[in-house]
Short mmCIF file of C-alpha atoms in Angstrom, two decimals:
data_model
loop_
_atom_site.label_atom_id
_atom_site.label_comp_id
_atom_site.label_asym_id
_atom_site.label_seq_id
_atom_site.Cartn_x
_atom_site.Cartn_y
_atom_site.Cartn_z
CA UNK A 26 17.62 -58.28 58.40
CA UNK A 27 20.03 -55.05 60.08
CA UNK A 28 16.13 -53.38 59.57
CA UNK A 29 13.70 -56.00 59.68
CA UNK A 30 11.94 -53.76 56.46
CA UNK A 31 11.20 -56.41 53.70
CA UNK A 32 11.96 -55.55 50.18
CA UNK A 33 15.29 -53.69 50.62
CA UNK A 34 18.93 -54.02 52.65
CA UNK A 35 21.28 -52.05 53.10
CA UNK A 36 24.32 -51.57 50.96
CA UNK A 37 26.49 -48.99 53.16
CA UNK A 38 26.46 -46.88 56.18
CA UNK A 39 27.78 -43.43 56.37
CA UNK A 40 28.37 -41.30 59.43
CA UNK A 41 27.10 -37.89 58.69
CA UNK A 42 28.94 -34.75 60.05
CA UNK A 43 25.90 -33.83 62.81
CA UNK A 44 26.24 -37.98 63.81
CA UNK A 45 23.66 -39.20 62.54
CA UNK A 46 24.01 -42.18 59.72
CA UNK A 47 23.24 -41.89 56.80
CA UNK A 48 21.77 -45.75 55.52
CA UNK A 49 22.26 -46.51 51.46
CA UNK A 50 19.52 -49.06 50.44
CA UNK A 51 18.72 -51.02 47.01
CA UNK A 52 15.84 -52.91 46.68
CA UNK A 53 15.62 -56.52 47.41
CA UNK A 54 12.30 -57.95 46.18
CA UNK A 55 11.83 -59.06 43.03
CA UNK A 56 8.14 -58.68 42.64
CA UNK A 57 9.07 -54.53 42.94
CA UNK A 58 10.11 -54.60 39.49
CA UNK A 59 6.34 -55.88 38.45
CA UNK A 60 4.26 -53.05 36.81
CA UNK A 61 1.89 -51.51 38.98
CA UNK A 62 -0.91 -51.30 36.28
CA UNK A 63 -0.64 -54.48 34.27
CA UNK A 64 1.17 -56.51 36.81
CA UNK A 65 3.73 -57.68 33.79
CA UNK A 66 7.98 -58.25 35.05
CA UNK A 67 10.03 -55.61 33.87
CA UNK A 68 13.28 -56.48 32.03
CA UNK A 69 14.92 -53.39 30.83
CA UNK A 70 16.11 -50.70 32.64
CA UNK A 71 15.20 -47.16 32.25
CA UNK A 72 17.55 -45.33 34.47
CA UNK A 73 17.90 -44.95 38.41
CA UNK A 74 15.86 -42.47 41.36
CA UNK A 75 17.11 -41.71 44.77
CA UNK A 76 14.48 -41.02 47.42
CA UNK A 77 14.59 -40.25 51.05
CA UNK A 78 11.68 -42.21 52.83
CA UNK A 79 11.57 -41.53 56.79
CA UNK A 80 11.19 -44.82 59.17
CA UNK A 81 11.45 -45.30 62.76
CA UNK A 82 13.91 -43.40 64.99
CA UNK A 83 16.88 -45.80 65.86
CA UNK A 84 19.23 -45.23 68.33
CA UNK A 85 19.81 -41.52 69.58
CA UNK A 86 20.58 -39.68 66.45
CA UNK A 87 18.86 -41.71 64.03
CA UNK A 88 18.89 -42.78 60.62
CA UNK A 89 18.52 -41.07 57.09
CA UNK A 90 17.80 -43.32 54.44
CA UNK A 91 18.76 -43.15 50.67
CA UNK A 92 16.96 -45.91 48.92
CA UNK A 93 18.98 -45.63 45.24
CA UNK A 94 15.89 -47.74 42.96
CA UNK A 95 15.47 -48.43 39.45
CA UNK A 96 12.96 -47.18 36.75
CA UNK A 97 11.74 -50.03 34.75
CA UNK A 98 10.37 -49.62 30.82
CA UNK A 99 6.54 -52.09 31.40
CA UNK A 100 7.03 -54.29 28.29
CA UNK A 101 3.46 -54.66 27.82
CA UNK A 102 2.77 -53.45 24.67
CA UNK A 103 -0.99 -52.96 25.70
CA UNK A 104 -0.25 -51.38 29.03
CA UNK A 105 -0.58 -47.38 29.47
CA UNK A 106 1.49 -47.43 32.01
CA UNK A 107 4.93 -46.91 29.54
CA UNK A 108 7.61 -46.20 32.86
CA UNK A 109 7.87 -47.08 36.53
CA UNK A 110 9.72 -46.74 39.34
CA UNK A 111 10.26 -49.53 42.08
CA UNK A 112 8.37 -49.78 44.85
CA UNK A 113 8.00 -52.18 47.90
CA UNK A 114 4.84 -52.46 50.74
CA UNK A 115 6.53 -50.82 53.10
CA UNK A 116 7.30 -47.74 50.73
CA UNK A 117 4.79 -47.55 48.24
CA UNK A 118 5.30 -45.47 44.89
CA UNK A 119 6.06 -41.81 46.27
CA UNK A 120 5.21 -42.42 49.62
CA UNK A 121 7.58 -39.94 51.87
CA UNK A 122 6.97 -42.20 54.78
CA UNK A 123 7.30 -46.05 56.03
CA UNK A 124 3.82 -47.83 56.60
CA UNK A 125 5.53 -49.39 59.98
CA UNK A 126 5.86 -45.07 60.42
CA UNK A 127 2.46 -44.28 60.19
CA UNK A 128 1.11 -47.64 61.93
CA UNK A 129 2.79 -46.61 64.80
CA UNK A 130 2.42 -43.18 64.56
CA UNK A 131 -1.59 -43.94 64.73
CA UNK A 132 -1.63 -46.69 67.66
CA UNK A 133 0.41 -44.40 69.75
CA UNK A 134 -2.94 -42.52 69.72
CA UNK A 135 -5.37 -45.30 69.68
CA UNK A 136 -3.71 -47.73 72.07
CA UNK A 137 -1.40 -45.91 74.19
CA UNK A 138 -3.24 -42.74 74.98
CA UNK A 139 -0.73 -40.41 73.57
CA UNK A 140 -2.11 -36.74 71.98
CA UNK A 141 -1.46 -35.69 68.32
CA UNK A 142 1.25 -33.24 69.00
CA UNK A 143 2.98 -35.67 71.92
CA UNK A 144 3.53 -38.53 69.42
CA UNK A 145 4.46 -35.72 66.56
CA UNK A 146 7.18 -34.55 68.37
CA UNK A 147 8.18 -38.47 69.61
CA UNK A 148 8.31 -39.41 65.81
CA UNK A 149 9.57 -35.89 64.45
CA UNK A 150 6.34 -35.71 62.15
CA UNK A 151 4.44 -33.08 61.09
CA UNK A 152 0.55 -32.65 63.15
CA UNK A 153 -1.10 -33.58 59.74
CA UNK A 154 0.83 -36.58 58.86
CA UNK A 155 -0.09 -37.77 62.36
CA UNK A 156 -3.40 -37.35 62.59
CA UNK A 157 -3.78 -38.81 59.20
CA UNK A 158 -2.53 -41.88 61.02
CA UNK A 159 -4.41 -41.73 63.57
CA UNK A 160 -7.73 -41.81 61.29
CA UNK A 161 -6.49 -44.68 59.57
CA UNK A 162 -5.89 -46.90 62.48
CA UNK A 163 -9.13 -45.70 63.91
CA UNK A 164 -11.20 -46.74 61.18
CA UNK A 165 -10.38 -50.31 62.06
CA UNK A 166 -11.90 -50.28 65.73
CA UNK A 167 -15.26 -47.91 64.60
CA UNK A 168 -15.78 -50.15 61.53
CA UNK A 169 -15.51 -53.43 62.82
CA UNK A 170 -18.47 -55.28 63.86
CA UNK A 171 -19.55 -54.34 67.57
CA UNK A 172 -19.09 -57.53 69.84
CA UNK A 173 -21.94 -59.09 70.98
CA UNK A 174 -23.41 -57.53 74.67
CA UNK A 175 -25.40 -58.94 76.74
CA UNK A 176 -25.76 -56.20 79.56
CA UNK A 177 -25.67 -52.41 77.44
CA UNK A 178 -25.04 -49.48 79.52
CA UNK A 179 -26.74 -46.23 77.99
CA UNK A 180 -25.16 -42.90 80.05
CA UNK A 181 -25.39 -38.99 79.20
CA UNK A 182 -21.44 -37.13 79.73
CA UNK A 183 -21.10 -33.65 79.31
CA UNK A 184 -19.20 -32.51 76.77
CA UNK A 185 -17.91 -28.66 76.22
CA UNK A 186 -20.51 -25.54 75.82
CA UNK A 187 -24.14 -25.42 73.60
CA UNK A 188 -23.69 -24.05 70.65
CA UNK A 189 -27.11 -21.80 69.47
CA UNK A 190 -27.80 -20.19 65.70
CA UNK A 191 -30.24 -17.62 64.70
CA UNK A 192 -32.18 -18.42 61.47
CA UNK A 193 -31.99 -15.68 59.59
CA UNK A 194 -35.33 -16.26 57.78
CA UNK A 195 -37.26 -16.79 61.04
CA UNK A 196 -35.47 -14.96 63.99
CA UNK A 197 -35.68 -17.60 66.07
CA UNK A 198 -32.84 -19.84 67.50
CA UNK A 199 -31.89 -23.28 67.19
CA UNK A 200 -29.72 -25.89 69.06
CA UNK A 201 -26.65 -26.77 66.62
CA UNK A 202 -24.04 -28.52 69.44
CA UNK A 203 -25.75 -30.00 72.17
CA UNK A 204 -23.40 -29.95 75.35
CA UNK A 205 -24.64 -33.90 75.85
CA UNK A 206 -23.77 -36.96 74.77
CA UNK A 207 -24.92 -40.26 75.12
CA UNK A 208 -22.28 -43.05 75.09
CA UNK A 209 -22.96 -46.95 74.66
CA UNK A 210 -20.91 -49.45 77.00
CA UNK A 211 -20.66 -53.18 77.13
CA UNK A 212 -21.19 -53.15 80.71
CA UNK A 213 -20.20 -56.69 81.21
CA UNK A 214 -18.16 -57.90 79.18
CA UNK A 215 -15.14 -56.36 77.11
CA UNK A 216 -16.29 -54.54 74.88
CA UNK A 217 -15.92 -51.18 76.40
CA UNK A 218 -17.42 -47.89 74.28
CA UNK A 219 -19.30 -49.17 71.51
CA UNK A 220 -20.58 -45.36 70.19
CA UNK A 221 -21.59 -42.07 71.40
CA UNK A 222 -24.05 -40.00 69.75
CA UNK A 223 -24.58 -36.17 70.58
CA UNK A 224 -27.42 -35.13 72.52
CA UNK A 225 -30.13 -37.01 74.48
CA UNK A 226 -33.42 -37.06 73.70
CA UNK A 227 -34.96 -40.24 72.89
CA UNK A 228 -34.98 -39.47 68.99
CA UNK A 229 -30.85 -39.38 69.12
CA UNK A 230 -30.43 -42.28 70.88
CA UNK A 231 -33.10 -44.60 68.67
CA UNK A 232 -30.75 -43.48 65.37
CA UNK A 233 -27.58 -45.28 67.21
CA UNK A 234 -29.94 -48.17 68.26
CA UNK A 235 -31.21 -48.56 64.29
CA UNK A 236 -27.78 -48.43 63.23
CA UNK A 237 -26.93 -51.44 64.80
CA UNK A 238 -28.18 -54.98 63.27
CA UNK A 239 -31.08 -56.64 64.86
CA UNK A 240 -29.60 -59.70 66.08
CA UNK A 241 -27.36 -57.73 67.96
CA UNK A 242 -30.12 -55.90 69.94
CA UNK A 243 -31.88 -59.04 69.33
CA UNK A 244 -28.97 -60.56 71.78
CA UNK A 245 -29.54 -57.83 75.09
CA UNK A 246 -30.75 -58.83 77.59
CA UNK A 247 -30.29 -55.89 80.14
CA UNK A 248 -30.03 -52.16 80.14
CA UNK A 249 -28.15 -49.95 82.62
CA UNK A 250 -28.60 -46.35 83.31
CA UNK A 251 -29.34 -43.66 85.85
CA UNK A 252 -32.73 -42.82 87.10
CA UNK A 253 -33.38 -41.38 83.06
CA UNK A 254 -37.15 -41.52 81.71
CA UNK A 255 -35.84 -40.78 78.72
CA UNK A 256 -33.39 -43.36 78.27
CA UNK A 257 -36.11 -45.50 79.87
CA UNK A 258 -38.57 -44.61 77.13
CA UNK A 259 -35.54 -45.07 74.54
CA UNK A 260 -35.72 -49.56 75.73
CA UNK A 261 -39.31 -49.41 75.74
CA UNK A 262 -38.89 -48.44 72.29
CA UNK A 263 -35.75 -49.91 70.85
CA UNK A 264 -35.16 -52.90 73.02
CA UNK A 265 -38.73 -53.56 73.98
CA UNK A 266 -37.22 -57.40 75.37
CA UNK A 267 -34.82 -56.32 77.88
CA UNK A 268 -35.29 -56.06 81.41
CA UNK A 269 -34.37 -52.10 82.44
CA UNK A 270 -31.77 -52.07 85.40
CA UNK A 271 -30.87 -48.57 87.40
CA UNK A 272 -27.61 -48.63 88.14
CA UNK A 273 -25.88 -48.91 91.91
CA UNK A 274 -24.33 -46.10 92.02
CA UNK A 275 -27.02 -43.82 91.09
CA UNK A 276 -29.54 -45.59 93.75
CA UNK A 277 -26.80 -45.37 96.69
CA UNK A 278 -26.72 -41.61 96.07
CA UNK A 279 -30.24 -40.79 95.89
CA UNK A 280 -30.17 -42.67 99.36
CA UNK A 281 -27.76 -40.88 100.72
CA UNK A 282 -29.40 -37.50 99.58
CA UNK A 283 -32.79 -38.41 100.96
CA UNK A 284 -31.38 -40.11 104.35
CA UNK A 285 -29.46 -36.52 104.50
CA UNK A 286 -32.65 -34.75 103.61
CA UNK A 287 -34.52 -36.55 106.46
CA UNK A 288 -31.26 -36.46 109.08
CA UNK A 289 -31.57 -32.36 108.51
CA UNK A 290 -35.09 -32.35 108.73
CA UNK A 291 -35.56 -33.98 111.90
CA UNK A 292 -32.53 -32.07 113.89
CA UNK A 293 -33.41 -28.75 112.63
#
């Protein structure tokens, strides 16, 4: 209850010379003595072990964990695992970080807009550990099914510079990194960014649409684009049933541009 960390309990706390607190933990979950290979509950203790898992920061000086756990003999004769140490869902075997610390690090980047280096500094973790936590959290979003969209928005975004490489055999140059990316958004609902592909040719945009479910594409009634002939061609091929809508920003921009041209011509 003190730490709200299921599976362990606090045995004692000591104050270190530098002001930090060292918390000694013991296992409080009976399932921790179940063999991870066969699931049989062990009854004979082989020895003891001590680990130092890291958890979310507590207070100004933080806490240092020492988990005193037991090593058990597996009593199942046919089990290839002869012995094992206790583990709980929050702290699996071999883990140096609690599961909730990893989840928090990943969500800071995915949901709170933090950078990897800032999250690492705030939680006192390494850059690789935070980046791996973010990859895990990002899969929950990238691998989730797309929400149903009524109005699909397609637009281009410029990212960096293009990169070209010369073919050693033919001597011709080919584009290996396009600075233009095409984004797909839920223009009416709350789905946000649905996907993004490198490039803006018809083939690149159609390739992303081909990865979506047919029923999902059939649910799209309108597609909002700028006045791009390329995107119009994509819609005619990939979403022939949808109505093309030119977004008002580009319409107003074009009208203002034409008004400026006429004004300059008539007043010259």
